[in-house]
Each structure stands twice: as C-alpha cells, then as structure tokens.
mmCIF file of C-alpha atoms in Angstrom:
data_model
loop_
_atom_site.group_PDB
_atom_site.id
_atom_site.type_symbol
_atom_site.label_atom_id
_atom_site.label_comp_id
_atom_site.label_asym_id
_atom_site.label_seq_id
_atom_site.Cartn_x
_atom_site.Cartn_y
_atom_site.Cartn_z
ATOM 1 C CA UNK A 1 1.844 -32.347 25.820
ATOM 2 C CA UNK A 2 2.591 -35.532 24.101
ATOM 3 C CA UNK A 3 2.787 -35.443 20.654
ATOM 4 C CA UNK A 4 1.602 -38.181 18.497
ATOM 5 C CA UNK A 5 2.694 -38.906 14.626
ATOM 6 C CA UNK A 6 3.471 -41.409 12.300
ATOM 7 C CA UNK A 7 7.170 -42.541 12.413
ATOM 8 C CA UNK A 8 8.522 -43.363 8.863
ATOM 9 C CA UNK A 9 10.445 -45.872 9.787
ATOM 10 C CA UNK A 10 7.943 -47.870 12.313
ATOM 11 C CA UNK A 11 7.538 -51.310 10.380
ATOM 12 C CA UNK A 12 3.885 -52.004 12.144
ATOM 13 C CA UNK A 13 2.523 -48.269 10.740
ATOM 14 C CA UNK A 14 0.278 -48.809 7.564
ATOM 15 C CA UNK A 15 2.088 -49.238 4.775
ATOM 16 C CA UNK A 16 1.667 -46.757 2.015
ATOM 17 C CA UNK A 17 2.743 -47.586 -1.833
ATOM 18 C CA UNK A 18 2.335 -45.475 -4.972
ATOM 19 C CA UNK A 19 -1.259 -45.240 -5.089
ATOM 20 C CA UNK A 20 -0.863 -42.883 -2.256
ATOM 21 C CA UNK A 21 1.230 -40.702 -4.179
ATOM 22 C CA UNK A 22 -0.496 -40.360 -6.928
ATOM 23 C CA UNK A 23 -4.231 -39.622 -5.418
ATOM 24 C CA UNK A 24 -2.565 -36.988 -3.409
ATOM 25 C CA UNK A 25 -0.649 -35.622 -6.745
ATOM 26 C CA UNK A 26 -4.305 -35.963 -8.167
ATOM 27 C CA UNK A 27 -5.905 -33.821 -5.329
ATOM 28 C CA UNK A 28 -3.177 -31.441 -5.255
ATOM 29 C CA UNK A 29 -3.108 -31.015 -9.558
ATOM 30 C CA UNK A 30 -7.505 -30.563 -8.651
ATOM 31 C CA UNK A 31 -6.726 -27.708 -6.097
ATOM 32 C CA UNK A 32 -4.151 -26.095 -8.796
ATOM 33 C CA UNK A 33 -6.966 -26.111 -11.767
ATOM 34 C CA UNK A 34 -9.867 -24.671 -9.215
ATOM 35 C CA UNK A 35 -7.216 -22.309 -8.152
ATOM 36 C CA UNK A 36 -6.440 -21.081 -11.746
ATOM 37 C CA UNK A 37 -9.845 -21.428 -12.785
ATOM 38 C CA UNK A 38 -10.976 -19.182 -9.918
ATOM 39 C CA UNK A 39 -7.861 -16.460 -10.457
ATOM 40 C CA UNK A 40 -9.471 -16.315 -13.977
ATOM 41 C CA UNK A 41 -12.634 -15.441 -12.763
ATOM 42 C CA UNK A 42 -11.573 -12.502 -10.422
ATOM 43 C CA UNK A 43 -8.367 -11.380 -11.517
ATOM 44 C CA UNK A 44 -9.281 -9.086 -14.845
ATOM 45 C CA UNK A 45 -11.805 -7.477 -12.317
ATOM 46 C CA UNK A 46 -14.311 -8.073 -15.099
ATOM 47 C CA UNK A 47 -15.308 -6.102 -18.086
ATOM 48 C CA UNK A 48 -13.957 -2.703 -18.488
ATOM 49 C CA UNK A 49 -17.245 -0.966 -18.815
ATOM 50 C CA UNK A 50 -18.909 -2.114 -15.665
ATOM 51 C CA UNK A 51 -19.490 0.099 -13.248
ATOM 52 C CA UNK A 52 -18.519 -1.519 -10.075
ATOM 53 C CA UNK A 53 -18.637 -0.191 -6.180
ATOM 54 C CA UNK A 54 -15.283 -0.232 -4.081
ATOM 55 C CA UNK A 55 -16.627 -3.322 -2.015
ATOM 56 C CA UNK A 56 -16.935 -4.852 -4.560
ATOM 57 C CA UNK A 57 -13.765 -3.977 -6.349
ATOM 58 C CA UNK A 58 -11.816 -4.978 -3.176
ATOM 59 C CA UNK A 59 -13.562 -8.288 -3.046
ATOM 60 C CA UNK A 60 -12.586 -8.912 -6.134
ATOM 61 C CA UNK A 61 -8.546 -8.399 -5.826
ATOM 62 C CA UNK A 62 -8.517 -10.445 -2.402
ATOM 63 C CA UNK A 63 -10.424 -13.246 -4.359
ATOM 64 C CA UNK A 64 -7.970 -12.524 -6.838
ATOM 65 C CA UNK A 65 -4.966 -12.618 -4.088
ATOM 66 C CA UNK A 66 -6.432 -15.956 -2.538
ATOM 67 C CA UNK A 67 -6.611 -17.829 -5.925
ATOM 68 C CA UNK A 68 -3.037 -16.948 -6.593
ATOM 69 C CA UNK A 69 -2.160 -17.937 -3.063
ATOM 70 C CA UNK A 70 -3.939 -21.189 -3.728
ATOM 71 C CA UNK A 71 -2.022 -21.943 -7.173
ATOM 72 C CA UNK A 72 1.143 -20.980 -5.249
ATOM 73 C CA UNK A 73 0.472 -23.531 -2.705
ATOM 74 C CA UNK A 74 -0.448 -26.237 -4.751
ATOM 75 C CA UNK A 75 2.449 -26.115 -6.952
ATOM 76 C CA UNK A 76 4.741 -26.195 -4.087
ATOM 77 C CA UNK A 77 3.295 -29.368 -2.697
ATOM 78 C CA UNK A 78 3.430 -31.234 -6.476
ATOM 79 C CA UNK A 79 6.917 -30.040 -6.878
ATOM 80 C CA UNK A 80 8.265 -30.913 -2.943
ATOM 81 C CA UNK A 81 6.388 -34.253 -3.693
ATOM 82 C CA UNK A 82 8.448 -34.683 -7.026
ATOM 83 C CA UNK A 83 11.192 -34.156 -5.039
ATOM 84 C CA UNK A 84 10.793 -36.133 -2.251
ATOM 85 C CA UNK A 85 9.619 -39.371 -4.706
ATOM 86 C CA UNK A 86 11.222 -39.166 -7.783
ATOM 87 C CA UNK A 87 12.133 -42.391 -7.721
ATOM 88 C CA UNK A 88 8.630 -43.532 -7.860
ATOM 89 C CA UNK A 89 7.625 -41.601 -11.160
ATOM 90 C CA UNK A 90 8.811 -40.935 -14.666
ATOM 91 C CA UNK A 91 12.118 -38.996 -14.521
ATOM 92 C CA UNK A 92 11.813 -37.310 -17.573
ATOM 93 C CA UNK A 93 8.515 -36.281 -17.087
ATOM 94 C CA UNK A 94 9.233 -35.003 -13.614
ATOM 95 C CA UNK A 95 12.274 -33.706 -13.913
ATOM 96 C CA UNK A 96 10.801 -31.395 -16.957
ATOM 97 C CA UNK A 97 7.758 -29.841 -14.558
ATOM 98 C CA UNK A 98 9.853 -29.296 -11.481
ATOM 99 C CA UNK A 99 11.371 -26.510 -12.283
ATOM 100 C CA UNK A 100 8.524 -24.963 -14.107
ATOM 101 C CA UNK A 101 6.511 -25.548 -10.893
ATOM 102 C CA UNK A 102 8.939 -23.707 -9.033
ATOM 103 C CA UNK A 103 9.280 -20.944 -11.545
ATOM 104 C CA UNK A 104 5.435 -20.365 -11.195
ATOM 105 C CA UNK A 105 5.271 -20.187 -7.330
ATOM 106 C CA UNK A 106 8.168 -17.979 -7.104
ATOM 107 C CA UNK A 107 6.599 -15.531 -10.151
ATOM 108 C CA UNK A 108 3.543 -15.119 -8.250
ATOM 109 C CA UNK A 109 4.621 -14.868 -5.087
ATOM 110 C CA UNK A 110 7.241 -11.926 -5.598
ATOM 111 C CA UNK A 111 4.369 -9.385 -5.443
ATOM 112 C CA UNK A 112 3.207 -10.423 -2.014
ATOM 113 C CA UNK A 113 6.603 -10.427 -0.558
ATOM 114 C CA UNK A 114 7.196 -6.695 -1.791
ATOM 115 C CA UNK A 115 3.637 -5.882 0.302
ATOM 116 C CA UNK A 116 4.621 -7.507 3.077
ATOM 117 C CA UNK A 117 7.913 -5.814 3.097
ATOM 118 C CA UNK A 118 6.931 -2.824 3.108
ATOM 119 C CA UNK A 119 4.538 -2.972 5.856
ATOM 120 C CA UNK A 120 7.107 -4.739 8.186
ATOM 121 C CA UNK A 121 9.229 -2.008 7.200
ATOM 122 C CA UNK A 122 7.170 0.909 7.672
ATOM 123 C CA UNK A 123 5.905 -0.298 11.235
ATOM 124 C CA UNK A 124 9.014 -0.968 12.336
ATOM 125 C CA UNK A 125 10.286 2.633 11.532
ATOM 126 C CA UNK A 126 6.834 4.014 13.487
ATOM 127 C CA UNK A 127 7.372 1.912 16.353
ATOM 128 C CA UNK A 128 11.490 2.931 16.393
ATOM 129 C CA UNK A 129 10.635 6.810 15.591
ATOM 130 C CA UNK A 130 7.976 6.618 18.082
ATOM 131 C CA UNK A 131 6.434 9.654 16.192
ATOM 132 C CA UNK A 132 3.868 10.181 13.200
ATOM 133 C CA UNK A 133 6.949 11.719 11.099
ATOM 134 C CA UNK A 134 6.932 8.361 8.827
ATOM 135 C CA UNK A 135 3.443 9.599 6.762
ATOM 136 C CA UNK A 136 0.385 7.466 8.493
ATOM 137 C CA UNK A 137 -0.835 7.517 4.902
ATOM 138 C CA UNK A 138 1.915 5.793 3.345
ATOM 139 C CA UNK A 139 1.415 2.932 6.323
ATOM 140 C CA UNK A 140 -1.792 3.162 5.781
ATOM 141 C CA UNK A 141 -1.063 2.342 2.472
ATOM 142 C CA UNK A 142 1.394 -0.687 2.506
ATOM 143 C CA UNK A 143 -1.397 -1.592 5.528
ATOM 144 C CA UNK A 144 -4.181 -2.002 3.713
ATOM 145 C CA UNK A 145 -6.120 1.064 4.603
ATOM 146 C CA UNK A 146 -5.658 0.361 8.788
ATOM 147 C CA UNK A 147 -3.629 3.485 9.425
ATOM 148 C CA UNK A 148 -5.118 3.649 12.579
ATOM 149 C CA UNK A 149 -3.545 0.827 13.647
ATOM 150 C CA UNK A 150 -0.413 2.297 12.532
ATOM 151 C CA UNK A 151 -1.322 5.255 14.958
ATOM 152 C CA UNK A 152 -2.065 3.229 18.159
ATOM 153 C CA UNK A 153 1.211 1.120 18.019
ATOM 154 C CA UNK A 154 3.159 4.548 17.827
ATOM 155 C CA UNK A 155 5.044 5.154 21.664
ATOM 156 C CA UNK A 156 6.971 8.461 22.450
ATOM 157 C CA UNK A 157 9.128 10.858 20.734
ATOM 158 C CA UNK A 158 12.660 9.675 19.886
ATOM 159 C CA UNK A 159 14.825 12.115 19.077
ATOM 160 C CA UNK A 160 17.430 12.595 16.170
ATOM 161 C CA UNK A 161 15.607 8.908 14.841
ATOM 162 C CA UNK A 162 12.223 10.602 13.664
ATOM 163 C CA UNK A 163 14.035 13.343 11.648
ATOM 164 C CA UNK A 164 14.723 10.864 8.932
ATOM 165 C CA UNK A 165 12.651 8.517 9.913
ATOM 166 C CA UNK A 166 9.868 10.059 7.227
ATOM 167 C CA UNK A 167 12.072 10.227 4.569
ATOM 168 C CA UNK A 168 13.560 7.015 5.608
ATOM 169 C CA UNK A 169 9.813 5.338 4.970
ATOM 170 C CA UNK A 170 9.067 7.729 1.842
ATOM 171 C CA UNK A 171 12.385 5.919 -0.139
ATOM 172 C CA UNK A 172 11.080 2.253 0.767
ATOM 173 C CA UNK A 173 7.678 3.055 -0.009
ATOM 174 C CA UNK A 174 9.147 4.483 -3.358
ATOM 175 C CA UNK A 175 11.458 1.792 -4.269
ATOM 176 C CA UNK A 176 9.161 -1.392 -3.010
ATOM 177 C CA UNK A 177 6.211 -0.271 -4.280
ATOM 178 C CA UNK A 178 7.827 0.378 -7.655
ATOM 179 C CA UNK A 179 9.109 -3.715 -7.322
ATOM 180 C CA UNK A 180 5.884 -4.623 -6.494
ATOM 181 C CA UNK A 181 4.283 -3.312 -9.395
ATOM 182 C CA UNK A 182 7.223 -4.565 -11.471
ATOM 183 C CA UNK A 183 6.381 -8.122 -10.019
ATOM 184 C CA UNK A 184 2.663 -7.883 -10.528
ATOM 185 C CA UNK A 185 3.289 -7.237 -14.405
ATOM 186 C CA UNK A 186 5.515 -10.162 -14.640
ATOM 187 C CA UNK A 187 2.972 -12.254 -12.875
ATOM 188 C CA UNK A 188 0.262 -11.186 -15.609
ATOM 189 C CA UNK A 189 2.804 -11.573 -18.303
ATOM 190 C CA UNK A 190 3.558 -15.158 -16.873
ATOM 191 C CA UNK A 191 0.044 -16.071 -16.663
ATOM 192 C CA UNK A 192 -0.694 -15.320 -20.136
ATOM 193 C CA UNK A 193 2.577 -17.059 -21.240
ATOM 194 C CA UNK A 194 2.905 -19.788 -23.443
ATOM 195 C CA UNK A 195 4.983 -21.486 -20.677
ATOM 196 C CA UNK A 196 2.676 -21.231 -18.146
ATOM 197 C CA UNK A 197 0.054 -22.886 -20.551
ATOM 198 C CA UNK A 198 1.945 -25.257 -21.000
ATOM 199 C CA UNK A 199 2.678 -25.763 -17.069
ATOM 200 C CA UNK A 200 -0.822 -25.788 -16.803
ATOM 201 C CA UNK A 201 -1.567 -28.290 -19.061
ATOM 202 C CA UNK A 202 1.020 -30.677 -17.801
ATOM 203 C CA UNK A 203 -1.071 -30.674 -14.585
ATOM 204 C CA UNK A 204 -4.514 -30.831 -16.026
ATOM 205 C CA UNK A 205 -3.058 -34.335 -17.318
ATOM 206 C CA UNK A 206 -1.589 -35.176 -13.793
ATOM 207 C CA UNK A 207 -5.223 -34.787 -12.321
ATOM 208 C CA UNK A 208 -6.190 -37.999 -14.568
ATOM 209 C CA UNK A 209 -3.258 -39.828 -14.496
ATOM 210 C CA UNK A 210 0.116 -40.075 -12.751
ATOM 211 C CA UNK A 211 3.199 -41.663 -14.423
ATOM 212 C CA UNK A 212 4.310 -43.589 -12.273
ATOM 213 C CA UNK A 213 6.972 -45.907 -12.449
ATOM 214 C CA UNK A 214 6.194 -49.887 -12.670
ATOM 215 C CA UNK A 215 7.336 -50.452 -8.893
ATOM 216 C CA UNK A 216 5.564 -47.930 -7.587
ATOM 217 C CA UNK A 217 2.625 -49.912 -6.820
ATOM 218 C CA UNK A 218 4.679 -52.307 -4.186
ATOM 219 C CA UNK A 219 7.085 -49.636 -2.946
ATOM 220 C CA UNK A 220 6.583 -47.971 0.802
ATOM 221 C CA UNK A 221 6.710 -44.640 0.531
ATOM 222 C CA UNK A 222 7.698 -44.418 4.313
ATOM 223 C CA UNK A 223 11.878 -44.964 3.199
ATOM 224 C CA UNK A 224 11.545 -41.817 0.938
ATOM 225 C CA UNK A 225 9.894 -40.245 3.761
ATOM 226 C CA UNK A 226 12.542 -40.654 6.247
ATOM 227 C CA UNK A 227 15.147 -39.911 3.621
ATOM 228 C CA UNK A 228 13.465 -36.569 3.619
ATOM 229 C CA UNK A 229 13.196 -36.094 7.432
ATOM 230 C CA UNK A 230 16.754 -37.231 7.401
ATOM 231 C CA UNK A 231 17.880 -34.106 5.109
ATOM 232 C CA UNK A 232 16.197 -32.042 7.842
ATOM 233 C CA UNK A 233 17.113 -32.819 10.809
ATOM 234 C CA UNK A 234 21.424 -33.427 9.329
ATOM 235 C CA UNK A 235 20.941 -29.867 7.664
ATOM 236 C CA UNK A 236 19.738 -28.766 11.211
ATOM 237 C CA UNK A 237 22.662 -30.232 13.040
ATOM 238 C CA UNK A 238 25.205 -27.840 11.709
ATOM 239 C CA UNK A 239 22.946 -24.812 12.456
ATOM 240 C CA UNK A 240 24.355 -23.134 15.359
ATOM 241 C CA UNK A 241 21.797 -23.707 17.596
ATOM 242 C CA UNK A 242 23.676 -23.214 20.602
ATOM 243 C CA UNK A 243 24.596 -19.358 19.325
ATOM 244 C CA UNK A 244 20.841 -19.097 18.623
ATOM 245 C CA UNK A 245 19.891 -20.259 22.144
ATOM 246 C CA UNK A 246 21.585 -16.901 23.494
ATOM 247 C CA UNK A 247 19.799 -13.896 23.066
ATOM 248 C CA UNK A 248 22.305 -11.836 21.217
ATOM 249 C CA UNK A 249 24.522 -13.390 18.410
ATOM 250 C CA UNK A 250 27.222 -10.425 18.540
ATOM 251 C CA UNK A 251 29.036 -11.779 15.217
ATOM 252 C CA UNK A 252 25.933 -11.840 13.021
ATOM 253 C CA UNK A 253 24.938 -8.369 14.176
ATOM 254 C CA UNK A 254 28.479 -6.867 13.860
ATOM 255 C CA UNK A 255 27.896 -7.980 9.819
ATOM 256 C CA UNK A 256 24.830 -6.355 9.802
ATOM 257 C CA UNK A 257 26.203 -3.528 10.749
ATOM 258 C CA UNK A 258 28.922 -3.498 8.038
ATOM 259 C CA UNK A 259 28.465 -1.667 5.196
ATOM 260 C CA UNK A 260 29.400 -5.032 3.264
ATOM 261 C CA UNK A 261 26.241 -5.402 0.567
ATOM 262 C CA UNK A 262 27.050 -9.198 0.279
ATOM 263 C CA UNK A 263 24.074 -11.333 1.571
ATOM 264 C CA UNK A 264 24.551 -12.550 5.145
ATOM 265 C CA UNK A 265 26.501 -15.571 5.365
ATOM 266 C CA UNK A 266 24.737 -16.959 8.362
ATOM 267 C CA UNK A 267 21.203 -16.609 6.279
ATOM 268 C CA UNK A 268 22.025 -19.124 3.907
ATOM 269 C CA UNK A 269 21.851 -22.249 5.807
ATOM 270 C CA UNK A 270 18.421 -21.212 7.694
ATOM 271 C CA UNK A 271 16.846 -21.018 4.763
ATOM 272 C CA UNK A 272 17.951 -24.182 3.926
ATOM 273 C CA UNK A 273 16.434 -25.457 6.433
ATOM 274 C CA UNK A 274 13.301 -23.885 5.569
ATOM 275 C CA UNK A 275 12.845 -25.482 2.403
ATOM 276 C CA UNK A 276 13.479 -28.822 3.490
ATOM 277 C CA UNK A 277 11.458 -28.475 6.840
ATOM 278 C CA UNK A 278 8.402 -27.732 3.979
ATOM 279 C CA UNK A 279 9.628 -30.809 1.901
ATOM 280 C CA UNK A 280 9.100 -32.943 5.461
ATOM 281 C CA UNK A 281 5.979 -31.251 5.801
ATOM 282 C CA UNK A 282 4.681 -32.741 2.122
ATOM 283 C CA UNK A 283 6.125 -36.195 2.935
ATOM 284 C CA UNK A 284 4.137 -36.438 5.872
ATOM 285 C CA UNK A 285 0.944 -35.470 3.793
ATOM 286 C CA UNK A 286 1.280 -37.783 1.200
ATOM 287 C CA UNK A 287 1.786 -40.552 3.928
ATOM 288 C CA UNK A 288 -0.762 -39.567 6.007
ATOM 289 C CA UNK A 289 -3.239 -38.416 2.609
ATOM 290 C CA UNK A 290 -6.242 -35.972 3.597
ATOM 291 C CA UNK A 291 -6.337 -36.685 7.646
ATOM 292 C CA UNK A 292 -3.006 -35.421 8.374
ATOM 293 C CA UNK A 293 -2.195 -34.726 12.220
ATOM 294 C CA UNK A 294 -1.175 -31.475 12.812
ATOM 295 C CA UNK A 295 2.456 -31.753 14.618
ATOM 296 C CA UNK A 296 2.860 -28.186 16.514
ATOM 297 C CA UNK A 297 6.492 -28.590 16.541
ATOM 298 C CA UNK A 298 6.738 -28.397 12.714
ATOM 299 C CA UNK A 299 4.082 -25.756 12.914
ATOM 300 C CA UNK A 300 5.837 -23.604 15.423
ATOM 301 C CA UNK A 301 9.230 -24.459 13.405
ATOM 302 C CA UNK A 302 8.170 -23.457 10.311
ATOM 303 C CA UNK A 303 6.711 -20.109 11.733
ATOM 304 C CA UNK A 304 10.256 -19.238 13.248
ATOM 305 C CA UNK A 305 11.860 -20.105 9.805
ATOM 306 C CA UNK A 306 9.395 -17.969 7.965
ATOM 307 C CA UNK A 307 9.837 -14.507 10.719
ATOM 308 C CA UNK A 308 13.416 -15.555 9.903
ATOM 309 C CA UNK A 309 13.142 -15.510 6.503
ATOM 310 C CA UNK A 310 10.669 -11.836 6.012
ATOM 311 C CA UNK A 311 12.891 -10.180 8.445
ATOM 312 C CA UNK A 312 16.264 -11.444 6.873
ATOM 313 C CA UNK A 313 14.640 -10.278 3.403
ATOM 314 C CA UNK A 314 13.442 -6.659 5.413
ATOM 315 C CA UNK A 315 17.043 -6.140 6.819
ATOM 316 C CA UNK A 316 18.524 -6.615 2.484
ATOM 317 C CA UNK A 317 15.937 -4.387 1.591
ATOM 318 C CA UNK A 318 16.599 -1.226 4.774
ATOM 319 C CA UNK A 319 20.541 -1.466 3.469
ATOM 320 C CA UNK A 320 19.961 -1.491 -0.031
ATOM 321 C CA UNK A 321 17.926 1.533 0.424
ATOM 322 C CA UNK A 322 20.748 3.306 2.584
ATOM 323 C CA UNK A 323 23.252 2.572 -0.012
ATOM 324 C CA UNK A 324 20.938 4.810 -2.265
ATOM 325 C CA UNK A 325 23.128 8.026 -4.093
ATOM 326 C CA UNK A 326 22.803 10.974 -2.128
ATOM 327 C CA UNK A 327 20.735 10.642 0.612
ATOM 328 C CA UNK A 328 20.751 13.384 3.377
ATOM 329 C CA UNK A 329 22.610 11.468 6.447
ATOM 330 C CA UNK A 330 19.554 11.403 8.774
ATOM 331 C CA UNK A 331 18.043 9.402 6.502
ATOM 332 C CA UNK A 332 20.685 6.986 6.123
ATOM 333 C CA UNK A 333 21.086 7.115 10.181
ATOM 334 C CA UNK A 334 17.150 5.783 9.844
ATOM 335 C CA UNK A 335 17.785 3.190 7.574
ATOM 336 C CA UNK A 336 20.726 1.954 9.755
ATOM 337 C CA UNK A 337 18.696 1.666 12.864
ATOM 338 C CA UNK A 338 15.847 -0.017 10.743
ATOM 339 C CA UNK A 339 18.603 -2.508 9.290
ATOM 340 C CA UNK A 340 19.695 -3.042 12.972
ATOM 341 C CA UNK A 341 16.534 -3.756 14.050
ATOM 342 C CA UNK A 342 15.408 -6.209 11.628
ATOM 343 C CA UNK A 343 18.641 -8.357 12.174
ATOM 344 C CA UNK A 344 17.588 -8.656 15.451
ATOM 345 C CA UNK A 345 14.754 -9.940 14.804
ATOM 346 C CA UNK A 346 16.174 -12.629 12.666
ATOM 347 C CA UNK A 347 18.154 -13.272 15.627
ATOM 348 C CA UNK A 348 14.738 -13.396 17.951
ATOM 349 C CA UNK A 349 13.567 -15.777 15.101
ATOM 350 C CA UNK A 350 16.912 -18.134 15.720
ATOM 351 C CA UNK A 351 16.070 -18.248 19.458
ATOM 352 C CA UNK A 352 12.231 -18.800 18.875
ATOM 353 C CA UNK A 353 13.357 -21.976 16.578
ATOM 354 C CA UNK A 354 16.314 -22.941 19.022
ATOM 355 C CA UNK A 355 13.684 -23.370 21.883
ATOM 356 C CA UNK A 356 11.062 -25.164 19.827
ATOM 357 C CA UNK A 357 13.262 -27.515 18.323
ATOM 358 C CA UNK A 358 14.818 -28.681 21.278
ATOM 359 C CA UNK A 359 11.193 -29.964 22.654
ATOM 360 C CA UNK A 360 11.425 -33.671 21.807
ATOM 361 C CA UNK A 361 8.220 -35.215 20.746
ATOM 362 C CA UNK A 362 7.159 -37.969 22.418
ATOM 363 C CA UNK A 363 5.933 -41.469 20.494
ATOM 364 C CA UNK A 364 2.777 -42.554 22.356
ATOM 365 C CA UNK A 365 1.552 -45.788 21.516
#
C-alpha cells in the first residue's frame, strides 16, 4: 500500500516556522507536568497507615509505572526536538536542559529495562530447556504473576540443557532483580533531587513560554527536518544491510560466542540508528503538530531497532552472568546457549529491519 507523508523538502507543503515548535514544546512540557503530577499521586502508594486491598495496591504501581512512562516519553520528545532545532532557540538555555532531559529518561527508565530483561531471559531459557526445571515461580515472577503462560509455551524435554537451565534462571533472577531494585532507588532518589527540581522547573517555564530565537518566527522548520532525516538514512547506509538480509550473519555470532566481555562491535552502529530514527520520528511531529500520519515503515523500523536493542542488551546480560566465579559448568553451558540464542535474535531483528527498510514509500499526490 501506498504510503503518504509530508516530504521536508517539497516547496508547495505548508510551511511551518517557529510557532510550530514552540506549541508542540508547550504540549509536550503540559504532558511532562500531568505526568509528574500524576506519578506524585500514585507513586508513594499513599499513606502508610491505610489499609489497602491488593487490587488496589497493584493499580496503584501500574498508575505509578504509566506516569513514569509518560514523563519518560515526554522528555525524550523536548530533548530530540532541542536537538533537531537548536538553531531556532536559545543555546544556552537549551544546551543546559538537554542533557538533564536525557539524564531523567534514562534514570527512570533503567528499572523497566531490568524487568523486561529478565522476563525475555527467563522465557527464553523455558522455551530452550523445554522443561519446568527453570522455577515457574520465578517466571511467574519477572512475568507479572502469568506463570501459566510460562507453562503453556514450555515444548519437550531437552536433555543436558535443563540440568542448568534452573540454576541458569535462579542467577539472572538474582543478579537482575537485585539491579532493578538498585535502579528503582536511584529513580526515587532522583525524583526527590534537587536536580530534578530544578529540571522540572525549567519545563514548567517552557509550558508558558519558549525562548526562541528572533528568526524563528520566519524560519521553515522543514530544512532542519530533512537535516534530521538526512542523519538517518547516511547513518543507515553504512549498516550492513546486505549481511542482515541473509539469515545467518556467521561473523557476529562467532563473537558472540567468544568469551571476549567487550560489547559487540556490530551493536554500536544499530543503535545509532535507533536514536536518530526516534529524532526523525519527533521532526515529523513537530511538522505535522497533533494530526501526525502514522508512517508504518518508521513504525515497523523502529520495532526491529527496539527487538534489536532488548535482545542485544539480554545477550550482555546471559554472558555477564556466565562469567560469574564459580559456577558449576552446566550452568555456564545454560547461559551459553541462552547468550547464543539471544544473538540470534538480534540477528532476526537485522533481517526484520533489512526487509522493511528496503520497501520504498511511495509519494502520492
């Protein structure tokens, strides 16, 4: 199907100036203070000595999840849209909340990466043990509660895998969950931080006024825009998409196999990628404002890069538990085949992306 979207560089598409920018900075800086005021509200739980039912309690901490998901989001899009338009808005000013922007969303969002580590991790081992040796209450656990889910995705018995494949799954849930709680205490500690106050203020004022530059008010955003899309698609080009459009890349998954604890050094330019695929993303928002056509190639894209990105992250965290002191070898052998695994599904993601990237969209009138 035909895709249709604004193109950046089209000089009969409406042209958009700074007074775009800043009422979608505006909106964005609105969704951040609802977002913080609604974390607030949920995420003490309320007072101490109120007796409250589970449903309720569990209400409360996903309320408490979204809102932090929401301040996450928000921050990313005022700090990709810094990026992306600096040139339109004060420098100092923007060059001072960047950073702290980016040092919020990647505070808060450590916690949920652990959790969703873990439970790729663990049902990955269950579906490569093919037994209920990895503890279905552990899954359970890192699950959310839907162990039996855990149990219906589990096929037959697999041999010398499933002896460690339970301690294999004990040590992750160990050392994640202890990083998970680490990263929820720094989140609380951030959020009661004198920096983050003062993050937070800095966008209360944004919501009411934007500093922009004295140009911005005759400059077309749509340059900046392309500049951005430009990044992407030249930070693309040296991927190698033609090794990804194979099913196996044999050199990335002979490094994964080596017991060489230095990141991957074909990771680094897909996430690249990722990050400035997002950037494109925001750029097309701001131009576009609140009705914003949804373009399923950058959907599907962005999809890819993030399965790339979890199972990339899943793979560090199987061999950093292998290379744990004194492990019995079964264990290790678990780990290994979990490590092995995930890789290749970084290498599935590479081929997913390959294919959907290489669907042109079509301009329609």
């Amino acid at each position: 199907m035909a895709q249709q979207h604004l193109d950046p560089t089209d000089p009969t598409a409406r042209v958009t100036n700074g007074d775009a920018l800043a009422g979608y900075l505006r909106a964005q800086a609105t969704e951040f203070l609802r977002a913080l005021r609604q974390h607030r509200e949920t995420g003490d739980g309320g007072p101490p000595h109120r007796a409250k039912s589970k449903a309720g309690e569990a209400g409360g901490a996903e309320a408490s999840v979204d809102a932090a998901r929401a301040l996450r989001r928000s921050a990313r899009r005022i700090s990709g849209s810094l990026h992306t338009f600096r040139p339109l808005l004060d420098t100092a000013w923007s060059e001072e909340i960047r950073p702290e922007l980016a040092w919020l969303s990647g505070t808060l969002g450590l916690e949920h990466a652990y959790e969703a580590r873990l439970e790729r991790l663990l049902l990955a081992l269950h579906r490569l043990s093919g037994s209920t040796a990895v503890s279905a209450q552990v899954v359970g656990a890192a699950v959310g509660g839907r162990a039996d889910m855990a149990h219906a995705q589990l096929p037959v018995e697999r041999g010398n895998l499933t002896v460690g494949a339970a301690k294999a799954g004990a040590l992750l849930d160990r050392q994640l969950t202890l990083a998970r709680t680490r990263a929820h205490s720094t989140a609380l500690q951030a959020l009661g931080s004198s920096r983050f106050h003062a993050v937070a203020d800095k966008v209360a004022l944004l919501a009411s006024e934007v500093p922009l530059t004295t140009s911005a008010a005759t400059t077309d955003l749509r340059p900046l825009a392309a500049a951005a899309e430009e990044r992407l698609t030249d930070a693309i080009s040296t991927l190698p998409l033609v090794t990804a459009g194979h099913p196996y890349n044999a050199e990335a998954l002979v490094h994964g196999l080596s017991p060489d604890p230095s990141p991957h050094p074909q990771d680094g330019p897909w996430h690249q990628v990722r990050l400035l695929l997002r950037l494109h993303r925001y750029a097309r928002e701001v131009l576009h404002g609140p009705g914003t056509p949804v373009d399923m190639r950058l959907l599907t894209a962005g999809q890819s890069l993030n399965r790339h990105r979890d199972a990339s992250e899943a793979a560090a965290a199987a061999a950093q538990a292998a290379r744990t002191p004194r492990i019995a070898p079964a264990t290790a052998y678990a780990l290994g085949v979990l490590h092995a695994d995930q890789r290749h599904e970084v290498e599935a993601a590479r081929f997913a992306f390959q294919q959907c990237w290489q669907k042109r969209t079509v301009n329609t009138p």
